[in-house]
Amino acid sequence: MYLLELFVFTFGAIFGSFLNVVIYRIPLGLNVARPRSTCPSCKKLIHWYENIPLLSYLALRGKCLKCKARIPFSYFIVELIAGAMALYLFPNSFSFETIIRFVVLFSTVCVFISHFFIDLKHKILPDVLNLYLAAIFLGYALLFYSWKHWAIGLAIGGGFPFLVSSTYLLFAKKEGLGLGDVKLFAALGIYLGPLGIITNVFLSCMLGSIVGVLLILTKKMSRDYPIPFGPFIILAASLQIFFPKIVKMLPLPF
Ligand SMILES: [Zn+2]
């Protein structure tokens, strides 16, 4: 009865498993396809039965079978989110548009998850992921949006961040925006359009400021230690793209 749902969730979780490889290897400049995964601690090859999404993590209690080194909990979270989002986004009816939309949105989920965890750990948003995102958004926009939507969105997304950077500097008293952030805004502008990308900039600054102040107040972060901004752009864009009803309920000034 729930066979299709189980299949879609498993499909998503398997992608999540691959994203864990992407998150680990891209910042190190390694090939994501080869060689097969090994334990970063003891270098032992990871067998297929140790690599079943979610289940292996639970069965191994988050430890390498051989050397008992801890596998980060984020591996489990990534697989869970990817599975849940595949299920959430899976269309009820099938047409050219709903299928294309699912492929584009699930690809977006994959880039967002990778960006989020890579930026959190390494403070970079890899060009290859921004380019991939821009390409799928442009493909989608050419099919379903007017050129004004994506062209103006792209121009604002690429140009507006300079203003944001100054604003952020004013409120947070530190530089919060790198070139990777600007490229991510530009890519998002293609899909979100002019108003959408302005909303994104506003939302991500709000989220960033709130979390930044909380971290400083709870002394988890010093004022001088820069927190990466990418995760806030990702969170804001995720709300806009996947949960637009929540954004509609927010008291936004426009
Ligand atoms: Zn090991």
Tab-separated table of N, CA, C and O in Angstrom, residues 37-52 55-72:
chain	number	residue	atom	x	y	z
A	37	SER	N	34.401	4.284	-1.375
A	37	SER	CA	34.551	4.912	-0.061
A	37	SER	C	35.334	4.028	0.914
A	37	SER	O	35.152	2.814	0.953
A	38	THR	N	36.200	4.702	1.678
A	38	THR	CA	36.904	4.016	2.752
A	38	THR	C	36.657	4.776	4.046
A	38	THR	O	36.252	5.929	4.022
A	39	CYS	N	36.911	4.136	5.174
A	39	CYS	CA	36.793	4.818	6.462
A	39	CYS	C	37.921	5.849	6.536
A	39	CYS	O	39.079	5.510	6.335
A	40	PRO	N	37.603	7.134	6.799
A	40	PRO	CA	38.648	8.158	6.841
A	40	PRO	C	39.671	7.886	7.938
A	40	PRO	O	40.802	8.365	7.874
A	41	SER	N	39.284	7.087	8.919
A	41	SER	CA	40.159	6.837	10.059
A	41	SER	C	41.095	5.655	9.810
A	41	SER	O	42.312	5.772	9.941
A	42	CYS	N	40.547	4.480	9.448
A	42	CYS	CA	41.401	3.286	9.308
A	42	CYS	C	41.613	2.876	7.853
A	42	CYS	O	42.313	1.900	7.579
A	43	LYS	N	41.006	3.617	6.893
A	43	LYS	CA	41.190	3.386	5.445
A	43	LYS	C	40.606	2.065	4.945
A	43	LYS	O	40.862	1.649	3.816
A	44	LYS	N	39.852	1.376	5.795
A	44	LYS	CA	39.249	0.125	5.356
A	44	LYS	C	38.128	0.417	4.346
A	44	LYS	O	37.373	1.379	4.503
A	45	LEU	N	38.038	-0.411	3.296
A	45	LEU	CA	36.988	-0.265	2.285
A	45	LEU	C	35.623	-0.460	2.951
A	45	LEU	O	35.439	-1.352	3.772
A	46	ILE	N	34.656	0.396	2.606
A	46	ILE	CA	33.322	0.271	3.196
A	46	ILE	C	32.470	-0.621	2.301
A	46	ILE	O	32.228	-0.312	1.140
A	47	HIS	N	32.044	-1.768	2.853
A	47	HIS	CA	31.260	-2.738	2.084
A	47	HIS	C	29.833	-2.243	1.880
A	47	HIS	O	29.364	-1.388	2.614
A	48	TRP	N	29.166	-2.818	0.890
A	48	TRP	CA	27.803	-2.368	0.574
A	48	TRP	C	26.886	-2.484	1.781
A	48	TRP	O	26.027	-1.644	2.021
A	49	TYR	N	27.084	-3.553	2.601
A	49	TYR	CA	26.182	-3.752	3.738
A	49	TYR	C	26.458	-2.778	4.883
A	49	TYR	O	25.679	-2.669	5.811
A	50	GLU	N	27.596	-2.074	4.794
A	50	GLU	CA	27.858	-1.021	5.782
A	50	GLU	C	27.403	0.331	5.247
A	50	GLU	O	27.617	1.359	5.865
A	51	ASN	N	26.863	0.327	4.027
A	51	ASN	CA	26.576	1.569	3.320
A	51	ASN	C	25.107	1.695	2.927
A	51	ASN	O	24.759	2.443	2.033
A	52	ILE	N	24.229	0.948	3.616
A	52	ILE	CA	22.796	1.046	3.349
A	52	ILE	C	22.295	2.311	4.045
A	52	ILE	O	22.514	2.478	5.243
A	55	LEU	N	19.908	2.708	7.683
A	55	LEU	CA	19.911	1.448	8.433
A	55	LEU	C	21.312	1.076	8.919
A	55	LEU	O	21.487	0.656	10.060
A	56	SER	N	22.316	1.263	8.038
A	56	SER	CA	23.677	0.903	8.438
A	56	SER	C	24.151	1.760	9.602
A	56	SER	O	24.797	1.265	10.528
A	57	TYR	N	23.817	3.048	9.528
A	57	TYR	CA	24.234	3.955	10.609
A	57	TYR	C	23.660	3.469	11.941
A	57	TYR	O	24.354	3.414	12.956
A	58	LEU	N	22.369	3.082	11.916
A	58	LEU	CA	21.712	2.607	13.144
A	58	LEU	C	22.317	1.277	13.596
A	58	LEU	O	22.622	1.091	14.772
A	59	ALA	N	22.506	0.365	12.637
A	59	ALA	CA	23.027	-0.959	12.977
A	59	ALA	C	24.439	-0.867	13.550
A	59	ALA	O	24.798	-1.589	14.475
A	60	LEU	N	25.246	0.041	12.989
A	60	LEU	CA	26.644	0.179	13.443
A	60	LEU	C	26.753	1.155	14.623
A	60	LEU	O	27.834	1.403	15.130
A	61	ARG	N	25.606	1.708	15.028
A	61	ARG	CA	25.551	2.709	16.107
A	61	ARG	C	26.527	3.855	15.860
A	61	ARG	O	27.215	4.333	16.781
A	62	GLY	N	26.615	4.269	14.585
A	62	GLY	CA	27.437	5.423	14.230
A	62	GLY	C	28.927	5.212	14.379
A	62	GLY	O	29.662	6.167	14.609
A	63	LYS	N	29.363	3.945	14.263
A	63	LYS	CA	30.806	3.680	14.382
A	63	LYS	C	31.293	2.810	13.233
A	63	LYS	O	30.561	1.965	12.724
A	64	CYS	N	32.575	2.998	12.846
A	64	CYS	CA	33.187	2.144	11.828
A	64	CYS	C	33.247	0.718	12.358
A	64	CYS	O	33.606	0.491	13.513
A	65	LEU	N	32.883	-0.248	11.494
A	65	LEU	CA	32.830	-1.654	11.901
A	65	LEU	C	34.192	-2.150	12.391
A	65	LEU	O	34.294	-2.958	13.305
A	66	LYS	N	35.267	-1.646	11.746
A	66	LYS	CA	36.598	-2.169	12.068
A	66	LYS	C	37.274	-1.402	13.205
A	66	LYS	O	37.657	-1.991	14.216
A	67	CYS	N	37.410	-0.068	13.036
A	67	CYS	CA	38.216	0.685	14.007
A	67	CYS	C	37.378	1.419	15.045
A	67	CYS	O	37.908	2.048	15.953
A	68	LYS	N	36.034	1.338	14.912
A	68	LYS	CA	35.107	1.967	15.872
A	68	LYS	C	35.200	3.494	15.896
A	68	LYS	O	34.725	4.125	16.843
A	69	ALA	N	35.851	4.088	14.876
A	69	ALA	CA	35.880	5.552	14.800
A	69	ALA	C	34.446	6.042	14.595
A	69	ALA	O	33.649	5.390	13.914
A	70	ARG	N	34.105	7.198	15.188
A	70	ARG	CA	32.744	7.705	15.084
A	70	ARG	C	32.438	8.203	13.665
A	70	ARG	O	33.235	8.920	13.073
A	71	ILE	N	31.282	7.805	13.154
A	71	ILE	CA	30.787	8.359	11.890
A	71	ILE	C	29.924	9.560	12.285
A	71	ILE	O	29.042	9.417	13.127
A	72	PRO	N	30.187	10.751	11.703
A	72	PRO	CA	29.428	11.933	12.124
A	72	PRO	C	27.921	11.720	11.975
A	72	PRO	O	27.466	11.105	11.004
